[in-house]
Structures are given as structure tokens and as C-alpha cells.
Amino acid sequence: MTITIVNNTGYEAFFTINKGDLVIAHWTHLSGNGKLEIQTDMIGTIIARANFLNTEYVSDRMQLNDTAAYVAQIDQDLENKSYVLRLVETGSSKPPFMQLYKTCTPPVSFILQMHGLFEQEITQGRGFNALNLQTGPGYTVQAVINGITLPTVNFSDENASITAVAVEDNPVAGFYKLEVTQSTN
């Protein structure tokens, strides 16, 4: 599915779009009077990173699944007398939440890379409880237009069109708003 963003302000703008707790577009640039499309599919990867006994360990990269639970665990590699940080995918016990767990004592950073463009880092510091990340169905969009930060707008349609416009009563003053149009599908 695709969210369409149109910048009708004539000024440079930056957009951040979240699908639940997950960032799917971060500070995406759009020139004045420009248009772009953002894929809403959860296309991305995840890795885990942890420091254990003064050594940084990084797991293998896995494909992201928004209905999964990811468990970061430090395993022994007896053959090489060392440790390995593994990231294991299981099913989420609380859909529509994606869950992040750790079974080791040091903090673990889970790094999600969306659409190959940017990374979102989520750190689980203490304890062994799951971090539950909402993966939908709602979306939020925030924009910075001509250096002005607009309020966050919530919407639910994964095929929505978002249009940035100048407020008509005084466009010179730098007042802008986001208009969301839901699809008819």
C-alpha cells in the first residue's frame, strides 16, 4: 500500500510517518510543490547489538516481520571459546504488536532498517520483559515546513493522500496545515 504526500506550500518540507510505533519514513525531504509516495509495507531488516565483557557483539541481519517476536540471546561458542549474539524470530504473543526480548544481562539495542533508507534504534536496558511495539493499524504524520513544525496528524488509511497547504488567511506568516484524504477503497 502507498501513502501519497503532496507539498503545495512552495517551501521545502520534511515528513516523518509512523505506522504504530514503527517509523516508516524519517525526515523525508520534499521540495516545494513536490509529490512523493511512501510504501506502508513493513519492508526492512533487524539486527541486535550488545556489549558483553567489554566486547561489542552484533547479530546477523534478519528480514523484519511485523507480527514476530525477536529474542536477542548471548550463546556460548565452545569450539572457539567465545560468545555469539543471536537474534531468534518467534511468533508474537500479542498481535498486532511486534515484540523485542532479551535473555542476556547487558542492554540490547535492536536496530530496524526500513526500506533500506534509515535506521530506528530501540534499546532494552534492564529486565527480560518484552518491549511491545504497535505495528498498526494507525498512522501518524508530522511535517516541518519552511522551518515550522506542524502538529502531528493521526490517520488510519494506508492509501491516504496527505497534502501540505498554506493557511489561506495569511500564507506569508508561515502558517501551514496537513490535510488527509482517505481513499475510497
N, CA, C and O of each residue as an XYZ file, in Angstrom:
740
protein
N       0.832     -1.166      0.000
C       0.000      0.000      0.000
C       0.885      1.240      0.000
O       2.068      1.170      0.334
N       0.302      2.372     -0.376
C       1.095      3.573     -0.562
C       0.387      4.806     -0.011
O      -0.797      5.024     -0.268
N       1.125      5.603      0.745
C       0.656      6.903      1.196
C       1.263      7.939      0.256
O       2.470      7.929      0.014
N       0.438      8.824     -0.268
C       0.913      9.869     -1.170
C       1.004     11.180     -0.395
O       0.077     11.551      0.324
N       2.124     11.874     -0.547
C       2.320     13.160      0.109
C       2.528     14.219     -0.973
O       3.339     14.047     -1.883
N       1.788     15.303     -0.855
C       1.896     16.419     -1.785
C       2.223     17.665     -0.967
O       1.570     17.946      0.038
N       3.235     18.407     -1.402
C       3.618     19.638     -0.720
C       3.208     20.817     -1.606
O       3.927     21.173     -2.539
N       2.065     21.413     -1.317
C       1.555     22.545     -2.088
C       1.956     23.893     -1.511
O       1.376     24.914     -1.879
N       2.938     23.917     -0.615
C       3.268     25.175      0.049
C       4.256     26.034     -0.725
O       4.322     27.244     -0.509
N       5.024     25.429     -1.621
C       6.065     26.189     -2.295
C       7.352     26.267     -1.487
O       8.327     26.869     -1.937
N       7.371     25.663     -0.292
C       8.549     25.672      0.568
C       9.050     24.252      0.814
O       8.290     23.290      0.713
N      10.317     24.134      1.134
C      10.919     22.849      1.480
C      10.225     22.270      2.711
O       9.909     22.998      3.652
N       9.989     20.947      2.698
C       9.335     20.287      3.822
C      10.008     18.953      4.112
O      10.619     18.347      3.232
N       9.886     18.503      5.361
C      10.395     17.204      5.798
C       9.256     16.491      6.515
O       8.556     17.086      7.334
N       9.077     15.200      6.199
C       7.963     14.435      6.741
C       8.480     13.208      7.472
O       9.424     12.555      7.025
N       7.844     12.898      8.615
C       8.087     11.658      9.346
C       6.739     10.954      9.475
O       5.753     11.546      9.916
N       6.715      9.664      9.078
C       5.483      8.880      9.147
C       5.733      7.645      9.997
O       6.704      6.918      9.789
N       4.843      7.420     10.957
C       4.903      6.226     11.797
C       3.724      5.328     11.488
O       2.613      5.795     11.235
N       3.982      4.029     11.512
C       2.927      3.020     11.470
C       2.916      2.417     12.865
O       3.735      1.554     13.183
N       1.991      2.872     13.691
C       2.039      2.493     15.096
C       3.285      3.093     15.725
O       3.504      4.301     15.641
N       4.108      2.251     16.361
C       5.349      2.706     16.987
C       6.547      2.660     16.040
O       7.629      3.129     16.393
N       6.368      2.106     14.856
C       7.490      1.943     13.933
C       7.551      3.085     12.937
O       6.539      3.458     12.344
N       8.736      3.635     12.758
C       8.936      4.715     11.800
C       9.081      4.097     10.414
O       9.940      3.241     10.207
N       8.245      4.524      9.458
C       8.370      4.004      8.090
C       8.964      5.041      7.144
O       9.409      4.689      6.052
N       8.979      6.308      7.539
C       9.662      7.362      6.783
C      10.158      8.375      7.807
O       9.386      8.834      8.650
N      11.427      8.723      7.741
C      12.021      9.603      8.741
C      12.679     10.801      8.066
O      13.630     10.642      7.300
N      12.182     11.977      8.346
C      12.717     13.227      7.801
C      12.860     13.142      6.282
O      13.883     13.532      5.718
N      11.832     12.632      5.640
C      11.835     12.507      4.190
C      11.637     13.888      3.575
O      10.653     14.573      3.855
N      12.589     14.285      2.732
C      12.591     15.621      2.130
C      11.648     15.684      0.935
O      11.566     14.753      0.135
N      10.940     16.802      0.836
C      10.073     17.048     -0.307
C      10.141     18.537     -0.620
O       9.812     19.372      0.222
N      10.563     18.858     -1.817
C      10.672     20.264     -2.195
C       9.288     20.883     -2.342
O       8.278     20.183     -2.393
N       9.265     22.200     -2.408
C       8.005     22.908     -2.580
C       7.313     22.487     -3.865
O       7.957     22.329     -4.903
N       6.006     22.306     -3.794
C       5.188     21.861     -4.924
C       5.601     20.478     -5.437
O       5.428     20.167     -6.616
N       6.147     19.656     -4.541
C       6.570     18.303     -4.908
C       5.574     17.249     -4.450
O       4.635     17.531     -3.707
N       5.808     16.023     -4.918
C       4.938     14.892     -4.589
C       5.819     13.660     -4.410
O       6.813     13.495     -5.117
N       5.455     12.801     -3.468
C       6.171     11.528     -3.295
C       5.214     10.480     -2.763
O       4.140     10.795     -2.252
N       5.626      9.217     -2.893
C       4.846      8.093     -2.387
C       5.687      7.313     -1.395
O       6.869      7.061     -1.629
N       5.071      6.934     -0.291
C       5.735      6.177      0.777
C       5.064      4.815      0.863
O       3.847      4.727      1.026
N       5.853      3.757      0.756
C       5.326      2.398      0.904
C       5.011      2.139      2.374
O       5.814      2.458      3.251
N       3.847      1.563      2.640
C       3.461      1.263      4.021
C       3.786     -0.164      4.423
O       3.659     -0.524      5.593
N       4.204     -0.981      3.463
C       4.582     -2.358      3.780
C       5.793     -2.350      4.694
O       6.662     -1.487      4.575
N       5.849     -3.304      5.599
C       6.959     -3.400      6.537
C       8.135     -4.101      5.843
O       8.398     -5.279      6.084
N       8.822     -3.370      4.996
C       9.967     -3.905      4.270
C      11.218     -3.411      4.980
O      11.552     -2.228      4.919
N      11.899     -4.320      5.647
C      13.063     -3.893      6.385
C      13.806     -5.063      6.992
O      13.478     -6.228      6.768
N      14.818     -4.713      7.769
C      15.642     -5.711      8.448
C      15.823     -5.307      9.900
O      15.544     -4.174     10.295
N      16.299     -6.269     10.685
C      16.548     -6.027     12.108
C      17.842     -6.738     12.505
O      18.123     -7.846     12.048
N      18.620     -6.081     13.362
C      19.781     -6.700     13.994
C      19.741     -6.340     15.480
O      19.007     -5.443     15.894
N      20.531     -7.047     16.263
C      20.676     -6.737     17.683
C      22.149     -6.449     17.952
O      23.037     -7.020     17.319
N      22.385     -5.551     18.903
C      23.756     -5.192     19.271
C      23.831     -5.102     20.788
O      22.944     -4.532     21.422
N      24.893     -5.666     21.375
C      25.077     -5.637     22.833
C      26.561     -5.646     23.169
O      27.373     -6.201     22.429
N      26.909     -5.024     24.297
C      28.268     -5.090     24.834
C      28.256     -6.071     25.989
O      27.474     -5.941     26.930
N      29.149     -7.067     25.899
C      29.233     -8.094     26.923
C      30.705     -8.365     27.191
O      31.459     -8.687     26.273
N      31.113     -8.233     28.445
C      32.501     -8.444     28.855
C      33.462     -7.611     28.012
O      34.467     -8.111     27.506
N      33.125     -6.319     27.874
C      33.945     -5.340     27.148
C      34.119     -5.632     25.659
O      35.074     -5.164     25.040
N      33.217     -6.388     25.096
C      33.247     -6.680     23.653
C      31.873     -6.389     23.076
O      30.850     -6.738     23.665
N      31.863     -5.737     21.898
C      30.586     -5.487     21.237
C      30.247     -6.668     20.335
O      31.072     -7.130     19.547
N      29.012     -7.143     20.471
C      28.526     -8.250     19.655
C      27.364     -7.749     18.804
O      26.538     -6.962     19.267
N      27.309     -8.207     17.568
C      26.239     -7.839     16.644
C      25.688     -9.122     16.041
O      26.447     -9.984     15.597
N      24.386     -9.243     16.027
C      23.740    -10.435     15.468
C      23.736    -10.378     13.944
O      24.075     -9.357     13.345
N      23.352    -11.479     13.336
C      23.111    -11.488     11.895
C      21.870    -10.654     11.601
O      20.994    -10.500     12.452
N      21.809    -10.121     10.391
C      20.660     -9.321      9.945
C      19.547    -10.260      9.499
O      19.791    -11.248      8.806
N      18.295     -9.931      9.916
C      17.127    -10.733      9.563
C      16.090     -9.847      8.879
O      16.066     -8.633      9.084
N      15.240    -10.461      8.070
C      14.119     -9.740      7.482
C      13.116     -9.402      8.584
O      12.845    -10.214      9.469
N      12.576     -8.199      8.513
C      11.632     -7.730      9.510
C      10.242     -8.291      9.243
O       9.771     -8.312      8.105
N       9.603     -8.739     10.298
C       8.245     -9.271     10.227
C       7.463     -8.586     11.343
O       7.775     -8.766     12.520
N       6.450     -7.804     10.981
C       5.750     -7.007     11.987
C       4.827     -7.808     12.901
O       4.217     -7.234     13.803
N       4.710     -9.111     12.692
C       3.915     -9.957     13.591
C       4.799    -10.946     14.347
O       4.320    -11.977     14.819
N       6.069    -10.636     14.459
C       7.020    -11.548     15.097
C       7.450    -11.038     16.462
O       7.204     -9.891     16.838
N       8.099    -11.934     17.183
C       8.842    -11.579     18.386
C      10.294    -11.889     18.075
O      10.601    -12.928     17.491
N      11.190    -10.988     18.464
C      12.620    -11.187     18.244
C      13.294    -11.293     19.599
O      13.123    -10.433     20.463
N      14.061    -12.359     19.774
C      14.742    -12.624     21.037
C      16.243    -12.517     20.809
O      16.806    -13.250     19.996
N      16.894    -11.598     21.531
C      18.348    -11.459     21.478
C      18.925    -12.288     22.618
O      18.546    -12.132     23.778
N      19.849    -13.171     22.260
C      20.445    -14.045     23.273
C      21.938    -14.191     23.023
O      22.388    -14.264     21.879
N      22.698    -14.231     24.111
C      24.136    -14.470     24.003
C      24.358    -15.955     24.239
O      24.050    -16.489     25.305
N      24.903    -16.611     23.213
C      25.174    -18.041     23.275
C      26.679    -18.272     23.383
O      27.483    -17.445     22.952
N      27.035    -19.401     23.961
C      28.433    -19.800     24.033
C      28.851    -20.481     22.730
O      28.110    -21.290     22.171
N      30.027    -20.146     22.270
C      30.649    -20.852     21.146
C      31.832    -21.612     21.757
O      32.957    -21.114     21.794
N      31.547    -22.832     22.236
C      32.569    -23.598     22.965
C      33.762    -23.952     22.094
O      34.891    -24.013     22.583
N      33.527    -24.184     20.817
C      34.620    -24.533     19.912
C      35.650    -23.417     19.822
O      36.852    -23.680     19.790
N      35.181    -22.162     19.782
C      36.089    -21.015     19.673
C      36.300    -20.305     21.006
O      36.964    -19.270     21.062
N      35.737    -20.855     22.073
C      35.831    -20.267     23.405
C      35.478    -18.770     23.379
O      36.233    -17.914     23.840
N      34.302    -18.507     22.821
C      33.828    -17.126     22.724
C      32.303    -17.115     22.837
O      31.672    -18.132     23.123
N      31.750    -15.961     22.608
C      30.299    -15.798     22.667
C      29.781    -15.295     21.332
O      30.522    -14.727     20.529
N      28.490    -15.518     21.113
C      27.830    -15.076     19.889
C      26.491    -14.465     20.290
O      25.761    -15.033     21.103
N      26.174    -13.310     19.718
C      24.856    -12.722     19.928
C      23.957    -13.189     18.796
O      24.228    -12.929     17.624
N      22.888    -13.877     19.158
C      21.952    -14.392     18.161
C      20.621    -13.658     18.306
O      20.205    -13.262     19.394
N      19.988    -13.502     17.170
C      18.642    -12.947     17.134
C      17.740    -14.038     16.595
O      17.919    -14.506     15.471
N      16.771    -14.441     17.399
C      15.892    -15.547     17.050
C      14.477    -14.988     16.848
O      13.978    -14.226     17.675
N      13.844    -15.376     15.741
C      12.485    -14.926     15.449
C      11.479    -15.983     15.878
O      11.610    -17.161     15.545
N      10.469    -15.538     16.628
C       9.352    -16.401     17.006
C       8.063    -15.620     16.744
O       8.125    -14.465     16.322
N       6.936    -16.208     16.977
C       5.665    -15.518     16.802
C       5.369    -14.609     17.973
O       5.681    -14.935     19.118
N       4.769    -13.474     17.688
C       4.380    -12.541     18.739
C       3.253    -13.150     19.571
O       2.328    -13.759     19.032
N       3.342    -12.980     20.871
C       2.272    -13.473     21.744
C       1.154    -12.444     21.891
O       0.132    -12.725     22.519
N       1.343    -11.237     21.308
C       0.341    -10.180     21.420
C       0.163     -9.433     20.097
O       0.415     -8.229     20.043
N      -0.267    -10.117     19.022
C      -0.501     -9.368     17.789
C      -1.571     -8.299     18.033
O      -2.495     -8.596     18.791
N      -1.543     -7.119     17.486
C      -0.678     -6.656     16.404
C       0.630     -6.041     16.880
O       1.164     -5.149     16.220
N       1.149     -6.491     17.997
C       2.420     -5.975     18.489
C       3.578     -6.816     17.974
O       3.505     -8.045     17.968
N       4.646     -6.152     17.542
C       5.920     -6.819     17.314
C       6.628     -6.738     18.670
O       6.591     -5.700     19.331
N       7.264     -7.823     19.076
C       7.873     -7.861     20.398
C       9.388     -8.003     20.305
O       9.909     -8.705     19.438
N      10.089     -7.320     21.220
C      11.541     -7.397     21.317
C      11.888     -7.866     22.723
O      11.508     -7.243     23.714
N      12.621     -8.981     22.791
C      13.038     -9.563     24.071
C      14.553     -9.648     24.114
O      15.231     -9.589     23.088
N      15.062     -9.786     25.322
C      16.464    -10.165     25.502
C      16.543    -11.167     26.630
O      15.795    -11.081     27.605
N      17.451    -12.118     26.496
C      17.644    -13.109     27.557
C      19.001    -12.932     28.224
O      19.362    -13.713     29.104
N      19.748    -11.928     27.821
C      21.075    -11.673     28.390
C      21.010    -10.493     29.361
O      20.038     -9.739     29.352
N      22.017    -10.333     30.180
C      22.001     -9.275     31.188
C      22.344     -7.888     30.654
O      21.780     -6.916     31.155
N      23.241     -7.729     29.659
C      23.529     -6.358     29.222
C      22.371     -5.779     28.397
O      21.565     -6.524     27.839
N      22.298     -4.442     28.327
C      21.306     -3.825     27.453
C      21.504     -4.278     26.010
O      22.628     -4.535     25.579
N      20.407     -4.372     25.273
C      20.456     -4.764     23.867
C      19.786     -3.675     23.037
O      18.684     -3.227     23.354
N      20.459     -3.259     21.978
C      19.868     -2.323     21.029
C      19.379     -3.110     19.831
O      20.139     -3.856     19.214
N      18.113     -2.943     19.505
C      17.535     -3.541     18.303
C      17.522     -2.445     17.247
O      16.944     -1.381     17.469
N      18.144     -2.687     16.116
C      18.239     -1.694     15.060
C      17.393     -2.155     13.883
O      17.672     -3.180     13.261
N      16.347     -1.375     13.589
C      15.442     -1.680     12.485
C      15.788     -0.754     11.326
O      15.876      0.461     11.500
N      15.982     -1.324     10.161
C      16.245     -0.524      8.971
C      15.059     -0.688      8.030
O      14.765     -1.795      7.579
N      14.386      0.406      7.739
C      13.181      0.370      6.919
C      13.477      0.818      5.495
O      14.099      1.859      5.280
N      13.036      0.039      4.540
C      13.159      0.355      3.116
C      14.604      0.647      2.716
O      14.842      1.293      1.695
N      15.563      0.182      3.500
C      16.971      0.394      3.200
C      17.412      1.834      3.314
O      18.491      2.178      2.832
N      16.611      2.694      3.938
C      16.896      4.121      3.928
C      17.377      4.686      5.258
O      18.249      5.555      5.263
N      16.855      4.234      6.359
C      17.196      4.820      7.647
C      17.046      3.762      8.724
O      16.466      2.699      8.499
N      17.574      4.069      9.888
C      17.514      3.120     10.995
C      16.763      3.719     12.175
O      16.822      4.920     12.435
N      16.062      2.850     12.873
C      15.401      3.195     14.123
C      16.004      2.279     15.182
O      15.975      1.057     15.034
N      16.546      2.855     16.238
C      17.183      2.061     17.289
C      16.313      2.070     18.533
O      15.899      3.124     19.016
N      16.043      0.870     19.043
C      15.225      0.697     20.239
C      16.048     -0.119     21.223
O      16.452     -1.242     20.917
N      16.297      0.434     22.393
C      17.156     -0.240     23.372
C      16.329     -0.769     24.527
O      15.490     -0.071     25.097
N      16.593     -2.027     24.852
C      16.000     -2.635     26.035
C      17.100     -2.720     27.078
O      18.061     -3.474     26.925
N      16.950     -1.940     28.138
C      18.006     -1.830     29.136
C      18.012     -2.936     30.164
O      18.921     -3.766     30.188
N      17.022     -2.951     30.996
C      17.001     -3.904     32.107
C      15.825     -4.847     31.966
O      14.856     -4.582     31.255
N      15.948     -5.947     32.664
C      14.837     -6.891     32.720
C      14.735     -7.751     31.469
O      15.455     -7.576     30.486
N      13.803     -8.687     31.560
C      13.632     -9.666     30.492
C      12.209     -9.626     29.929
O      11.782    -10.560     29.250
N      11.488     -8.558     30.208
C      10.134     -8.420     29.691
C      10.166     -7.929     28.244
O      11.109     -7.264     27.817
N       9.130     -8.267     27.516
C       9.057     -7.874     26.112
C       8.776     -6.385     25.979
O       8.022     -5.802     26.759
N       9.400     -5.785     24.972
C       9.004     -4.456     24.518
C       7.962     -4.684     23.440
O       8.249     -5.323     22.427
N       6.774     -4.180     23.638
C       5.684     -4.363     22.681
C       5.580     -3.133     21.800
O       5.317     -2.033     22.287
N       5.785     -3.315     20.511
C       5.717     -2.215     19.553
C       4.469     -2.361     18.699
O       4.310     -3.351     17.985
N       3.588     -1.379     18.772
C       2.378     -1.387     17.950
C       2.802     -1.251     16.483
O       3.590     -0.369     16.141
N       2.281     -2.120     15.627
C       2.649     -2.082     14.204
C       1.466     -1.703     13.328
O       1.485     -1.963     12.125
N       0.487     -1.123     13.877
C      -0.681     -0.672     13.127
C      -1.904     -0.865     13.981
O      -1.779     -1.296     15.127
N      -3.051     -0.573     13.490
C      -3.333     -0.158     12.123
C      -3.210      1.340     11.907
O      -3.292      1.790     10.764
N      -3.017      2.139     12.963
C      -2.989      3.584     12.812
C      -1.653      4.147     12.373
O      -0.599      3.545     12.580
N      -1.725      5.324     11.759
C      -0.548      6.041     11.275
C      -0.529      7.437     11.875
O      -1.567      7.974     12.263
N       0.671      8.022     11.947
C       0.826      9.427     12.278
C       1.779     10.050     11.284
O       2.683      9.387     10.773
N       1.576     11.323     11.012
C       2.488     12.072     10.146
C       2.781     13.391     10.833
O       1.902     14.023     11.418
N       4.046     13.790     10.747
C       4.446     15.104     11.232
C       5.283     15.749     10.149
O       6.024     15.069      9.440
N       5.166     17.051     10.022
C       5.906     17.766      8.988
C       6.586     18.986      9.572
O       6.105     19.597     10.527
N       7.714     19.324      8.977
C       8.385     20.589      9.227
C       8.426     21.286      7.877
O       9.057     20.806      6.936
N       7.743     22.425      7.793
C       7.635     23.156      6.531
C       8.230     24.542      6.725
O       7.812     25.296      7.604
N       9.217     24.867      5.886
C       9.860     26.179      5.946
C      10.327     26.487      7.371
O      10.269     27.632      7.820
N      10.800     25.433      8.085
C      11.314     25.589      9.441
C      10.259     25.606     10.525
O      10.595     25.799     11.693
N       8.996     25.410     10.184
C       7.902     25.420     11.159
C       7.433     23.990     11.382
O       7.088     23.293     10.428
N       7.419     23.546     12.645
C       6.966     22.192     12.980
C       5.455     22.192     13.150
O       4.910     22.942     13.960
N       4.788     21.348     12.384
C       3.331     21.237     12.445
C       2.923     20.193     13.471
O       3.703     19.292     13.780
N       1.703     20.303     14.007
C       1.218     19.274     14.930
C       1.101     17.921     14.221
O       0.879     17.853     13.012
N       1.254     16.866     14.989
C       1.111     15.511     14.471
C      -0.342     15.264     14.082
O      -1.267     15.681     14.778
N      -0.525     14.571     12.944
C      -1.856     14.223     12.458
C      -1.977     12.702     12.454
O      -1.086     12.008     11.964
N      -3.078     12.182     12.996
C      -3.357     10.746     13.013
C      -4.299     10.389     11.875
O      -5.201     11.158     11.541
N      -4.086      9.215     11.278
C      -4.998      8.712     10.253
C      -4.892      7.197     10.220
O      -3.943      6.628     10.761
N      -5.867      6.534      9.584
C      -5.905      5.072      9.616
C      -5.773      4.427      8.245
O      -5.561      3.217      8.167
N      -5.889      5.174      7.181
C      -5.925      4.630      5.827
C      -4.517      4.475      5.253
O      -3.789      5.458      5.113
N      -4.136      3.250      4.925
C      -2.802      3.011      4.373
C      -2.683      3.422      2.903
O      -1.622      3.257      2.302
N      -3.749      3.948      2.328
C      -3.735      4.509      0.970
C      -4.096      5.992      0.982
O      -4.558      6.522     -0.028
N      -3.893      6.658      2.100
C      -4.292      8.057      2.237
C      -3.416      8.977      1.396
O      -2.288      8.642      1.035
N      -3.966     10.134      1.102
C      -3.209     11.230      0.490
C      -3.100     12.338      1.526
O      -4.091     12.729      2.143
N      -1.890     12.835      1.707
C      -1.642     13.903      2.670
C      -1.149     15.107      1.884
O      -0.181     15.009      1.129
N      -1.809     16.231      2.060
C      -1.435     17.433      1.336
C      -1.060     18.519      2.330
O      -1.833     18.836      3.235
N       0.125     19.086      2.161
C       0.569     20.212      2.971
C       0.173     21.485      2.246
O       0.502     21.676      1.076
N      -0.539     22.357      2.955
C      -1.012     23.597      2.350
C      -0.736     24.770      3.288
O      -0.618     24.603      4.502
N      -0.635     25.965      2.693
C      -0.540     27.183      3.489
C      -1.948     27.552      3.941
O      -2.914     27.396      3.195
N      -2.047     28.041      5.166
C      -3.336     28.509      5.658
C      -3.659     29.785      4.896
O      -2.861     30.722      4.874
N      -4.812     29.818      4.281
C      -5.173     30.863      3.318
C      -5.226     32.274      3.875
O      -4.933     33.227      3.153
N      -5.594     32.435      5.149
C      -5.786     33.793      5.637
C      -4.486     34.592      5.746
O      -4.531     35.822      5.765
N      -3.326     33.924      5.818
C      -2.067     34.661      5.863
C      -0.899     33.749      5.512
O      -0.139     33.375      6.405
N      -0.727     33.376      4.239
C       0.345     32.457      3.871
C       1.740     33.021      4.097
O       2.685     32.248      4.248
N       1.903     34.325      4.127
C       3.213     34.938      4.329
C       3.703     34.722      5.758
O       4.909     34.662      5.999
N       2.780     34.604      6.698
C       3.155     34.457      8.111
C       3.727     33.081      8.420
O       4.264     32.878      9.509
N       3.630     32.135      7.500
C       4.205     30.827      7.736
C       3.309     29.871      8.466
O       3.801     29.026      9.214
N       1.997     29.968      8.278
C       1.074     29.032      8.890
C       0.688     27.977      7.862
O       0.254     28.299      6.756
N       0.854     26.706      8.246
C       0.614     25.599      7.334
C      -0.242     24.552      8.029
O      -0.365     24.550      9.254
N      -0.829     23.667      7.244
C      -1.570     22.555      7.826
C      -1.468     21.362      6.897
O      -1.135     21.484      5.718
N      -1.768     20.188      7.474
C      -1.786     18.944      6.715
C      -3.236     18.507      6.560
O      -3.980     18.427      7.537
N      -3.621     18.229      5.343
C      -4.963     17.729      5.053
C      -4.847     16.273      4.641
O      -4.076     15.945      3.740
N      -5.607     15.388      5.294
C      -5.573     13.966      4.984
C      -6.852     13.592      4.250
O      -7.958     13.877      4.710
N      -6.680     12.947      3.100
C      -7.812     12.452      2.341
C      -7.755     10.936      2.357
O      -6.782     10.347      1.886
N      -8.792     10.296      2.896
C      -8.858      8.846      2.966
C      -9.218      8.302      1.588
O      -9.950      8.958      0.847
N      -8.726      7.131      1.233
C      -9.075      6.524     -0.052
C     -10.519      6.025     -0.012
O     -11.108      5.870      1.058
N     -11.066      5.781     -1.178
C     -12.456      5.312     -1.252
C     -12.542      3.796     -1.383
O     -13.636      3.259     -1.558
N     -11.414      3.095     -1.301
C     -11.403      1.632     -1.455
C     -11.979      0.969     -0.234
O     -12.054     -0.258     -0.175
